[in-house]
Structures are given as structure tokens and as C-alpha cells.
Coordinates of C-alpha atoms in Angstrom, one line a residue:
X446 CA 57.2 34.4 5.8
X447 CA 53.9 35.8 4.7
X448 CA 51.8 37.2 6.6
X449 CA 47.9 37.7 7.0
X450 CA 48.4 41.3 6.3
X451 CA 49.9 40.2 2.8
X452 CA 47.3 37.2 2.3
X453 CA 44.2 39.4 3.1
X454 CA 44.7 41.1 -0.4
X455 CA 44.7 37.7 -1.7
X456 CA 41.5 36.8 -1.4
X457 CA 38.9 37.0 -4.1
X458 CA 35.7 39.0 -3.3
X459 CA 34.0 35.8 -4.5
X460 CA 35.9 33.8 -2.2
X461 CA 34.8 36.4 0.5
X462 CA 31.2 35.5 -0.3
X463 CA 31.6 32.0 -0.3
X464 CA 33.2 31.9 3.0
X465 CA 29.9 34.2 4.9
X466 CA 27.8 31.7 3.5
X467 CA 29.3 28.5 4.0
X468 CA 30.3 27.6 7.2
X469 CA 32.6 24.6 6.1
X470 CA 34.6 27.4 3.8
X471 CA 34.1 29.7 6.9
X472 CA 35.9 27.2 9.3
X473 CA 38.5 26.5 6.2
X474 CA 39.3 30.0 5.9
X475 CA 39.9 30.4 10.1
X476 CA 42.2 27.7 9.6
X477 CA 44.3 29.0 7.1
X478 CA 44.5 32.5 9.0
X479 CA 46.0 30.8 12.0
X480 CA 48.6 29.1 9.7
X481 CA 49.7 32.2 8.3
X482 CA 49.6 34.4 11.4
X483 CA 53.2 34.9 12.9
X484 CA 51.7 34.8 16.3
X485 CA 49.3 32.7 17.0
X486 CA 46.2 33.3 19.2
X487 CA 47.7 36.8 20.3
X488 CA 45.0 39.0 19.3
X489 CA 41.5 37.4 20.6
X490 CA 39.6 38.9 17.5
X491 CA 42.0 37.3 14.9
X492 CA 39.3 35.4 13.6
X493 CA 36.2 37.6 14.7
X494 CA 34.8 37.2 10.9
X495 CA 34.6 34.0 10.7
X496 CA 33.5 33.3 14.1
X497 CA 30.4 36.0 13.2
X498 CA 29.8 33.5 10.8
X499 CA 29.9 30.7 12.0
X500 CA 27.8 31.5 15.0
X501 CA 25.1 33.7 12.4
X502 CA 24.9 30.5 9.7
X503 CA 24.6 27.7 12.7
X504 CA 21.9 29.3 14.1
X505 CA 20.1 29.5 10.3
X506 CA 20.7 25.9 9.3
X507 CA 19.6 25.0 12.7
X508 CA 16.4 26.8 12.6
X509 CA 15.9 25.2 8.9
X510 CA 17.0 21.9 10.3
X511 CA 14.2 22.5 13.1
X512 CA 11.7 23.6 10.0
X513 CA 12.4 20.3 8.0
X514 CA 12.5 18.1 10.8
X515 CA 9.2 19.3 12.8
X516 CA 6.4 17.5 11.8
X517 CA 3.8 20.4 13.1
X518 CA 5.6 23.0 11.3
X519 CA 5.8 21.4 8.1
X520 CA 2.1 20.2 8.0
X521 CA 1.6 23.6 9.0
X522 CA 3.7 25.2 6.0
X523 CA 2.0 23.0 3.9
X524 CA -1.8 24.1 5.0
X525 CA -0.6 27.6 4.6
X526 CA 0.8 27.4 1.1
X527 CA -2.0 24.7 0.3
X528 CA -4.5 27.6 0.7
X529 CA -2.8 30.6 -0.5
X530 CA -2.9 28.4 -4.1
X531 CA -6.6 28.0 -3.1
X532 CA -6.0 24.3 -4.6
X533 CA -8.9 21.7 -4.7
X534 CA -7.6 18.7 -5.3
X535 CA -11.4 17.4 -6.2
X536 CA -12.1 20.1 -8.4
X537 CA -11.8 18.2 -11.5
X538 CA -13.2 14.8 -9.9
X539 CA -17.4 13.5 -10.3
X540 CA -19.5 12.9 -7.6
X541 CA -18.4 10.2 -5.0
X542 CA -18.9 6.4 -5.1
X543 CA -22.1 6.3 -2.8
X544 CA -20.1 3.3 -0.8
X545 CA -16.8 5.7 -0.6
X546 CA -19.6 8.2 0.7
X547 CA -20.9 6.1 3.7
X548 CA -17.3 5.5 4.6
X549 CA -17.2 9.6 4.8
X550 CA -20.2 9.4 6.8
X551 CA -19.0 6.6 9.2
X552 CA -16.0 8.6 9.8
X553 CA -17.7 11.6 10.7
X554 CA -19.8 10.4 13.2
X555 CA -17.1 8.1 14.8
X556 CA -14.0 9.4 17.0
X557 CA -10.9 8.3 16.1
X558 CA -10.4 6.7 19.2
X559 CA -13.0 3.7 17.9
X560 CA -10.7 2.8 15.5
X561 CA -7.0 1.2 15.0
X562 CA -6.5 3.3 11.9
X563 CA -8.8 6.3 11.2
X564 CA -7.8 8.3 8.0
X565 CA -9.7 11.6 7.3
X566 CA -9.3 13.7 4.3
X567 CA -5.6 12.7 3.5
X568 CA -4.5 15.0 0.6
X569 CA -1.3 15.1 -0.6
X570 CA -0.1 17.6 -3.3
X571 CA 3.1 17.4 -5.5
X572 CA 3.0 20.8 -7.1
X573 CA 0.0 20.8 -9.1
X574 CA -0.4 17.1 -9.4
X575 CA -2.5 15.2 -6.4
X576 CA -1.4 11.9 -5.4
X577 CA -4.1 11.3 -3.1
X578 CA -7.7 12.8 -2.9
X579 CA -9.5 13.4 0.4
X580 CA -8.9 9.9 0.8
X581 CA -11.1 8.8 4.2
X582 CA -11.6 5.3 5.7
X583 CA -11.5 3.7 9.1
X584 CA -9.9 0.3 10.6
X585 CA -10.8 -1.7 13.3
X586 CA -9.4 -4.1 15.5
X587 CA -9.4 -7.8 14.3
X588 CA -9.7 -6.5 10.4
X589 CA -7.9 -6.6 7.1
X590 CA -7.8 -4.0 4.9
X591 CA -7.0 -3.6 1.6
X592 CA -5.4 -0.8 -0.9
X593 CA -5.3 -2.2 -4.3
X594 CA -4.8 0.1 -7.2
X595 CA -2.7 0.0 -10.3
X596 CA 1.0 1.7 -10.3
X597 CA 0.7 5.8 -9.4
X598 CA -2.8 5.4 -7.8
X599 CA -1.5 6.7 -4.3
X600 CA -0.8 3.5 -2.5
X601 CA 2.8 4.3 -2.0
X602 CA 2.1 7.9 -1.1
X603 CA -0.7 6.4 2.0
X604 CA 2.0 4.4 3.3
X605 CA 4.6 6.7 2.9
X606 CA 2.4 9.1 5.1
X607 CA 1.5 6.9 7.9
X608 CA 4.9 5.6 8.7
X609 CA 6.2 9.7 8.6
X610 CA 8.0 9.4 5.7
X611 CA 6.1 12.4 4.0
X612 CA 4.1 14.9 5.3
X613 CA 0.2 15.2 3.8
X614 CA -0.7 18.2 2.5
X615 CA -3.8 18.1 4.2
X616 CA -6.1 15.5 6.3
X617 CA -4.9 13.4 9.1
X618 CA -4.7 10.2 10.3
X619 CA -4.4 8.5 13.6
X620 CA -3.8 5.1 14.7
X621 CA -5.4 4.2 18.5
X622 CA -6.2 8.3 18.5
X623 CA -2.5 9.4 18.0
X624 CA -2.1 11.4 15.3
X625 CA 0.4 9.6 12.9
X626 CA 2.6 13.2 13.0
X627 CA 3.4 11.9 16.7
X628 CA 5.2 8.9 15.7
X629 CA 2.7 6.5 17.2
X630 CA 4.1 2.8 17.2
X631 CA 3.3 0.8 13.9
X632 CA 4.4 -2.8 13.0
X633 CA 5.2 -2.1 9.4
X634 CA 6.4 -4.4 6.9
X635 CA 7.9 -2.9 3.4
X636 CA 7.8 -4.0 0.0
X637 CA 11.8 -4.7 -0.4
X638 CA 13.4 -6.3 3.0
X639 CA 14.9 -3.4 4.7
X640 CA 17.0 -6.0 7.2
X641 CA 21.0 -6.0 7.7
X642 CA 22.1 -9.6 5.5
X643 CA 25.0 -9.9 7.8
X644 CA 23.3 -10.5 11.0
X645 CA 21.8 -13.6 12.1
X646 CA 17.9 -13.8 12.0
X647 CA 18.1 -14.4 16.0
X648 CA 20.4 -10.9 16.0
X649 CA 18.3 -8.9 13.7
X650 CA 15.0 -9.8 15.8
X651 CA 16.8 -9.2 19.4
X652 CA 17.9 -6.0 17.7
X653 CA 14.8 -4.4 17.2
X654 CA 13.2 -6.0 20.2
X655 CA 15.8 -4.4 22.0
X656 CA 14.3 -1.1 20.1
X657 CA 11.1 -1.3 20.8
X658 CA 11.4 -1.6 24.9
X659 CA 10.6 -5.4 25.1
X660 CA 11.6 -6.8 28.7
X661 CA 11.2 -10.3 28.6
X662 CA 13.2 -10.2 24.8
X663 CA 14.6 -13.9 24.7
X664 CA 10.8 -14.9 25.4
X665 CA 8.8 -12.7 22.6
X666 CA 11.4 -14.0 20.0
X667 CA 10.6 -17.7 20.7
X668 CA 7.0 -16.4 20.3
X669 CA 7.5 -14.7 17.0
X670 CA 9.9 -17.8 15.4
X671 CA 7.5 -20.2 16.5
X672 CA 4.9 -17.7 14.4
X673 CA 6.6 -17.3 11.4
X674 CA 7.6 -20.9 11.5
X675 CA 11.6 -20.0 11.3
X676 CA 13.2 -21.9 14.4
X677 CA 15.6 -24.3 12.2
X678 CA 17.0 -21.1 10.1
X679 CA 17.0 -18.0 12.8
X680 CA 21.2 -18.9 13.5
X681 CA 21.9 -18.5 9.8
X682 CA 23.0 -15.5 8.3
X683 CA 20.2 -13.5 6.4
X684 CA 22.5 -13.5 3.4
X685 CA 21.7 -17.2 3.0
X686 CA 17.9 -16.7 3.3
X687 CA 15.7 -17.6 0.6
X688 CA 13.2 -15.0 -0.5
X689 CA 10.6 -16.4 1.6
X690 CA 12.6 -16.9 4.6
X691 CA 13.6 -13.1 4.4
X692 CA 9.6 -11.8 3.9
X693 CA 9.0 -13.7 7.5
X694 CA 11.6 -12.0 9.4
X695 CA 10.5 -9.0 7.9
X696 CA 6.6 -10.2 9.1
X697 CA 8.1 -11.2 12.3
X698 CA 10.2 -7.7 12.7
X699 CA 6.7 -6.2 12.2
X700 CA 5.1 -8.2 14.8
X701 CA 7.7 -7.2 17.2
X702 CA 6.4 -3.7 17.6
X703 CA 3.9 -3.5 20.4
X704 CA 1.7 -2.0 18.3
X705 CA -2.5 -2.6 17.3
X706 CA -1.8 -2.2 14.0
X707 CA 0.4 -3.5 11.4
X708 CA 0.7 -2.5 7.6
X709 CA 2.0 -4.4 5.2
X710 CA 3.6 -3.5 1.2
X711 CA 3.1 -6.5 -0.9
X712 CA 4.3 -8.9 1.7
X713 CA 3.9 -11.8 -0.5
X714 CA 5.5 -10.3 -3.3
X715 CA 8.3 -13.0 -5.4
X716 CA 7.4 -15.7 -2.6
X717 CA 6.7 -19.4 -4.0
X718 CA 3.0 -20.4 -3.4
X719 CA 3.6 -22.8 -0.6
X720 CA 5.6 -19.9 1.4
X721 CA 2.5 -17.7 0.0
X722 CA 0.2 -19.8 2.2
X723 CA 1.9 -19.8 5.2
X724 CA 2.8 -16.4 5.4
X725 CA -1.7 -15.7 4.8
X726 CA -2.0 -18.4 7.7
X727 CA 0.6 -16.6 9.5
X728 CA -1.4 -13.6 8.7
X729 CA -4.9 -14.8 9.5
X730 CA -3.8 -16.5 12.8
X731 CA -2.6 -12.7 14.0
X732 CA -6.0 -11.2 13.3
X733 CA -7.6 -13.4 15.4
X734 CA -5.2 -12.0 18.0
X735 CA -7.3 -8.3 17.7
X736 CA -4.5 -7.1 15.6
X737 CA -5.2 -4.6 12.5
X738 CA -3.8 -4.7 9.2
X739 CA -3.4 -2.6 6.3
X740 CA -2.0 -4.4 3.6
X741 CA -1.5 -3.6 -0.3
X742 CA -0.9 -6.2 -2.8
X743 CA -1.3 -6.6 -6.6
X744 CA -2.6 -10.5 -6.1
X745 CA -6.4 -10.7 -6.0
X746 CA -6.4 -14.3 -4.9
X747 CA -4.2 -13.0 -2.0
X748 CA -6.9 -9.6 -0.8
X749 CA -9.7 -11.8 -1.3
X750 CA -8.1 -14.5 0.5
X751 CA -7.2 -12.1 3.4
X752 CA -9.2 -9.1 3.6
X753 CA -12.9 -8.5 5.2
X754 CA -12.4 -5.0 3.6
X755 CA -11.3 -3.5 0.3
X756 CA -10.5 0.0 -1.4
X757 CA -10.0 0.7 -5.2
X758 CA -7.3 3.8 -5.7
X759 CA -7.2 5.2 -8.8
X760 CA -5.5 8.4 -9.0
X761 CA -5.3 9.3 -5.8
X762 CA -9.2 9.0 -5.5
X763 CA -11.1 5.9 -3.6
X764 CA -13.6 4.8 -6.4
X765 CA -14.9 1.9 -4.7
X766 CA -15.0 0.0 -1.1
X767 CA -16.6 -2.7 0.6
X768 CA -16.2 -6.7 1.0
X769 CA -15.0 -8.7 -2.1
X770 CA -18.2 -10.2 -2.4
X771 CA -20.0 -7.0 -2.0
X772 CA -17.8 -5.4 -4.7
X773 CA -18.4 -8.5 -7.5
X774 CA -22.0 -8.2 -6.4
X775 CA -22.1 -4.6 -7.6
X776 CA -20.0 -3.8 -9.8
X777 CA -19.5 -7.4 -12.0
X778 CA -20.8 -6.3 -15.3
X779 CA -21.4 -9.6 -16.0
X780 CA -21.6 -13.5 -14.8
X781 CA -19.6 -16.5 -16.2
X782 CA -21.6 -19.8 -17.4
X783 CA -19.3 -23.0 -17.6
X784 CA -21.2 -26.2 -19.5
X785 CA -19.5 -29.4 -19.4
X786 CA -20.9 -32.1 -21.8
X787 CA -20.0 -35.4 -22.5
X788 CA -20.5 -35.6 -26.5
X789 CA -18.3 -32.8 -27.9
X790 CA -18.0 -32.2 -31.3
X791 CA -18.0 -28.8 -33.2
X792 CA -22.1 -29.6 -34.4
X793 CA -22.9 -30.2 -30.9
X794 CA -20.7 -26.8 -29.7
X795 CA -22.7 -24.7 -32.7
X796 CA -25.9 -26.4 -31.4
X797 CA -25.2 -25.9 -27.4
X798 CA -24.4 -22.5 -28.2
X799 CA -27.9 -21.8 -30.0
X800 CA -29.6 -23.2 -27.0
X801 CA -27.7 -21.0 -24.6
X802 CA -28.5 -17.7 -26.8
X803 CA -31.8 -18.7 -26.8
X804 CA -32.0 -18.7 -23.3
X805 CA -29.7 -16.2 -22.0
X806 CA -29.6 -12.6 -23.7
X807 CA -26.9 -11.6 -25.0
X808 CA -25.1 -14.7 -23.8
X809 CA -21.6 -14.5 -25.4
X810 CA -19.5 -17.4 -26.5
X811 CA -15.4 -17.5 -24.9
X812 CA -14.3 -20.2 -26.8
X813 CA -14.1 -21.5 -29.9
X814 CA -16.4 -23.9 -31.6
X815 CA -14.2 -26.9 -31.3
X816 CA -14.4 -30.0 -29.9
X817 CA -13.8 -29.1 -26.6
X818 CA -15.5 -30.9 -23.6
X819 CA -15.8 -27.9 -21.1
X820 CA -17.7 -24.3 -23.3
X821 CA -18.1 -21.0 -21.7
X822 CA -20.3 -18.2 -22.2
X823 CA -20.1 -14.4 -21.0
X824 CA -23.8 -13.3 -19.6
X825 CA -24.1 -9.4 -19.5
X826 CA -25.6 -8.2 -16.1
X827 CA -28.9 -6.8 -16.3
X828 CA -31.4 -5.2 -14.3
X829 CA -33.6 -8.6 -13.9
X830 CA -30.8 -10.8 -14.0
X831 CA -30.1 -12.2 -10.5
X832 CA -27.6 -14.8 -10.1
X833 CA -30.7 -17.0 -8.6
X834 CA -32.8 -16.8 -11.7
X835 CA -30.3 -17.0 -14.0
X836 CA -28.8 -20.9 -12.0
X837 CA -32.8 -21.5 -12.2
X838 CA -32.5 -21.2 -16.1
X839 CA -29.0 -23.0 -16.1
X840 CA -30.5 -25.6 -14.0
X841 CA -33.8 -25.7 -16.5
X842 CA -31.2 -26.2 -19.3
X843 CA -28.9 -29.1 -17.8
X844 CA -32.2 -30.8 -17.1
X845 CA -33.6 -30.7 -20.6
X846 CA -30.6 -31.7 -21.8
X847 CA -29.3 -34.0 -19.2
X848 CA -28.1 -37.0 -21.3
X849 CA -30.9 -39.0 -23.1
X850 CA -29.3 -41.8 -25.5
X851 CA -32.1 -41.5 -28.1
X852 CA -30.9 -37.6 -28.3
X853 CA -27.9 -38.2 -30.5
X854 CA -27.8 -35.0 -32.3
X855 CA -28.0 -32.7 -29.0
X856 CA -25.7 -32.2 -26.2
X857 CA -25.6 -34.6 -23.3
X858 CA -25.0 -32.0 -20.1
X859 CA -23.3 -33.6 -17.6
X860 CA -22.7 -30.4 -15.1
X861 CA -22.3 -26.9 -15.1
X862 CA -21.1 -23.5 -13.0
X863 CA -22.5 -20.4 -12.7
X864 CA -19.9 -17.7 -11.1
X865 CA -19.7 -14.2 -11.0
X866 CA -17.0 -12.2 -12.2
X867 CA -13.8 -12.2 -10.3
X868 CA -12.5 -9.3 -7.9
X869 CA -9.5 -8.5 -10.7
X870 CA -12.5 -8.1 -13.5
X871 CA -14.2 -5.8 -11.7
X872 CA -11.1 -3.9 -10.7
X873 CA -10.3 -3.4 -14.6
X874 CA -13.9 -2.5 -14.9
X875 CA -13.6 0.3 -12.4
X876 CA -10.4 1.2 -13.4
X877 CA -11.0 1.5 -17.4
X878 CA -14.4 3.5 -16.5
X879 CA -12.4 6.1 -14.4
X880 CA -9.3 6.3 -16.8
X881 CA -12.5 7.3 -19.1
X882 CA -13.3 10.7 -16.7

């Protein structure tokens, strides 16, 4: 029989290391000691090495276990290495959006308690690279907020902060006053449905209402089915949902947590437009409850649809914030002029188009001189050009040319539109002129 004396010499000094720091190979190694020892358990110290280690290596992966985990020490870490690399993430950036700046200012003379969602300074820093920028704004009650911003612009990263899946190099942010480091409570909807498909839609909601501390759980889920208009299909499993029907449980799995706020990550995203609608109905009916939400999407119809507020992101920075109309108003570079006649021909497009150049500067034709009943023109923005004097002109020119019989060679103007540019035109706008910095 051999014994531990004889396997001693066995082992390889690189085996010795292994086993001081790996407490698996540590534990392996005590086993095999006791297999080979003629008497077991005689000699209390048999395994005193390995026990060492053991006890020396738990207490170091727990304290780096307590270091990873601990939300103050880690924002903490980061602060500390943040400023021993002295790193600015705005160093290289212009001067702020003067909208972007009043949000700042807001901010700063509001507590955090005023607000659902108040986000101050939120920096985060991968390496060299910054994912978001000081970004600052503030949500209250009964609004709808938006994040848009083309892929990498720090979306992602903001909601990946909030809900404590990252830390943020810097900043903070608090919803009702507790800071989001605190694990406040947050109805939060993701982009891909995060939801067990072998459950029942009645099991997966009872689930997490079970979760969340609801009381009165059999009554709150009628609530939320009758909300998310899902009765008929919550017995099903979730494995025969339709895309749709899996977005609302997800909306209504949000909706469960007792929360003031609620974000959403492209909740509409693959959904047929009929489902579309009545998950922004559903969505409009719960702000009128006094309920918050932050929502992202990549559909403009769908922010200005839902939102009272919206941010650009581009590059981690905020480059632009206010209402939709507020946004078109000031940063459409241009307005959109829509004649409808009733005697097209290619003469009469040539012709119509002379008369419009002649009254608009710089009016630019869209389409081609064809025989096409319905013409557009692109009209540059200028500094007199307000969108009341320039329907007065368009007015002026259906009038003159409203239609006379005996005026065979010109056009016969039967209506027209005047419209400004549209919320995604102006987000291109803003986004080519900062891809430009």
C-alpha cells in the first residue's frame, strides 16, 4: 500500500502551487491524502496545508466577491481610478446645446425628490472610450420620455445603469430620491422578452407578483390582463404567444412592480401595427395614472406619438432636448410644400415649378417633372421664413392659380400642404452635424 510519506515526493512543485491557490485543487488534494493515509483521521493536522488554504483563499474570494458585488465600493473604485487617470470625458466635446443646458440648470436647482427619475452627470467610462457624457435630465410624474439615438449612442449603457446592471463611472441617479445604487423598485420592460416560455401567462404574472410583495395577487392580475387586453390567452403557454402577446406580458410584468416609474427598451419592437396601437393606448392610459416612463425606441411615429419629452444621444453626449414640436421647430432645416393640381402634364409641372421658384427662394423640386398629379418642393429655412408667411405665400399662390378655365396653359391648384420637417429629418440632421465634430 502506498503511503502519503511515499506520495508526498510525488507531487510536482507546480502542482504544489496550484493547490495554495485554488481552493477546488486544495480540497482535491485533502481528498486524495485521506485515501492514501493508512489511518485515517489519526493525526488532527493530517491535512493542516490544505485546510490553511482553504480557510486563507475563502476569506480572499470572499472579500473580492464582497468588492464585485457592493455597489458603494465599486462606484467608489471607479471615482478613485476615474481621477487618478484625471479623465474628462468632455474634453474633446463643443459647447452644450443651450436646451441640454437649461435641463443642467433645471436639475441643479431642483432636488431629486421632485422628480420620478432625476439623472445628474451620468458618466460612464470603458477604458479610454466614454459611453455616456455627463448625461443630466429629469422625469416627472405623469410624463414620457424619450432616448432616441442611433446604435452605440449610450442608450443601452443608461438603461443598463438604472436597472444596476453596470456601475457609472461617475454621476448618479435616483428615482423617487433613492439613489439607483440602492436597488430602488423599477417596472422595467427589456428589448428581448426575458419571461420563462413554459409557464402559463397567469403563472408568470402570479410569479413575479408573488415577488414583488403584492397581497391581494389574484386581484392586481385581473387588473393588469384587463390592461393589457390578454384575458382570452393568459391560460396558454407563453411558448404559443405571438410576438405581440409576449411584448404585453412583458408590459404587464412591468406594471406589476409597485413602482412610479417604469422604463421601457423598444417595447414595440417586431409588433404588427394594430398590436403597435394598443400597446401606445395601453401605454398612454397608464400615464394618466401618474406613472413615469422612460422609454427608447428607433420608431419616430411611435416617440412622437407617445412622448411629451425627447433627448437626442449621440455618442454618449445629449445634443438636443425638448417636445417633438419644439425640436422640428428648431432644428428643421427646412419645410415641405405639397401642390396638388388637377391638369398635370410635364409643361404644366416645368411651368408650376417656375412659379414656385419664383416665389419661394431656393425652393427645391422632389420629384420629377412628370405627369404626376400631387409635386413637392423642399423650402430651405431661413432667418425670415416663418411657417405663417411662408402658408400666406402658399395661400397667395393657390389663389392665383385656383382653376380658371380660360387659363389652359397654367396649372389649376386644387389644394396644397405646408409641413415642417419630420422628427426623424431632424434627428439625421443633428446626427450628421455631430458625426461632423
Amino acid at each position: 500500500m502506498l503511503h502519503f510519506a511515499d506520495a508526498k515526493h510525488l507531487i510536482d512543485p507546480l502542482n504544489q502551487f496550484c493547490y495554495i491557490i485554488n481552493p477546488i485543487y486544495a480540497f482535491s488534494m485533502g481528498i486524495v491524502k485521506i485515501s492514501l493515509s493508512t489511518v485515517l483521521f489519526s493525526n488532527g493536522w493530517l491535512l493542516k496545508e490544505e485546510m490553511l488554504t482553504l480557510l486563507i483563499s475563502g476569506c480572499v474570494f470572499w472579500i473580492l466577491v464582497v468588492i464585485v458585488q457592493s455597489r458603494t465600493i465599486s462606484t467608489k473604485i471607479n471615482n478613485i481610478y476615474s481621477n487618478l487617470n484625471n479623465k474628462d470625458p468632455l474634453r474633446n466635446s463643443k459647447s452644450e446645446d443651450i436646451d441640454v443646458q437649461t435641463e443642467r440648470s433645471r436639475l441643479v436647482s431642483t432636488n431629486d425628490i421632485e422628480f420620478v427619475l432625476a439623472v445628474r452627470d451620468l458618466t460612464k467610462l470603458y477604458g479610454n472610450f466614454p459611453a455616456l457624457q455627463k448625461l443630466t435630465f429629469g422625469i416627472s410624474g405623469n410624463e414620457c420620455f424619450g432616448l432616441l439615438g442611433v446604435n452605440g449612442a449610450g442608450k443601452t449603457t443608461t438603461f443598463d445603469i438604472l436597472t444596476g446592471v453596470r456601475f457609472a463611472t461617475s454621476g448618479s441617479a435616483t428615482v423617487d430620491g433613492v439613489n439607483v445604487n440602492a436597488g430602488p423598485a423599477i417596472g422595467y420592460c427589456p428589448q428581448f422578452d426575458a419571461i420563462p416560455l413554459e409557464l402559463t401567462g397567469r403563472q408568470v404574472l402570479k410569479l413575479v407578483a408573488r415577488l414583488n410583495g403584492l397581497s391581494d395577487v389574484s386581484t392586481r392580475i385581473r387588473q393588469i390582463l384587463h390592461a393589457i387586453r390578454l384575458e382570452e390567452h393568459v391560460d396558454k403557454l407563453i411558448k404559443n404567444y405571438s410576438g405581440g402577446q409576449r411584448r404585453r406580458i412583458s408590459i404587464g410584468l412591468a406594471l406589476l412592480t409597485r413602482s412610479s416609474l417604469i422604463m421601457l427598451d423598444e417595447p414595440t419592437a417586431g409588433i404588427d401595427p394594430s398590436t403597435r396601437r394598443q400597446i401606445w393606448n395601453l401605454l398612454q392610459a397608464i400615464r394618466q395614472q401618474g406613472i413615469a416612463i422612460l422609454l427608447t425606441s428607433h420608431s419616430m411615429e411611435e416617440c412622437e406619438e407617445l412622448c411629451s419629452r425627447i433627448a437626442f444621444l449621440n455618442k454618449g453626449l445629449m445634443i438636443g432636448i425638448g417636445s417633438s414640436q419644439h425640436l422640428k421647430s428648431r432644428f428643421g432645416g427646412s419645410f415641405l410644400l405639397a401642390i396638388t393640381i388637377s391638369n398635370p402634364s410635364e409643361e404644366i409641372t416645368q411651368k408650376l415649378n417656375q412659379i414656385v421658384g419664383e416665389e419661394f427662394e431656393n425652393a427645391k423640386m422632389l420629384d420629377d417633372p412628370s405627369a404626376s398629379s400631387i409635386l413637392r418642393w423642399e423650402i430651405p429655412k431661413s432667418d425670415d421664413g416663418i411657417w405663417g408667411k411662408l402658408f400666406r405665400q402658399a395661400q397667395n399662390l393657390a389663389d392665383t392659380y385656383n382653376g380658371s378655365p380660360s387659363d389652359l396653359n397654367l396649372p389649376r391648384i386644387v389644394d396644397f400642404t405646408l409641413t415642417q420637417n419630420s422628427l426623424e429629418q431632424v434627428f439625421l440632421r443633428l446626427s450628421g452635424k455631430e458625426l461632423e465634430h
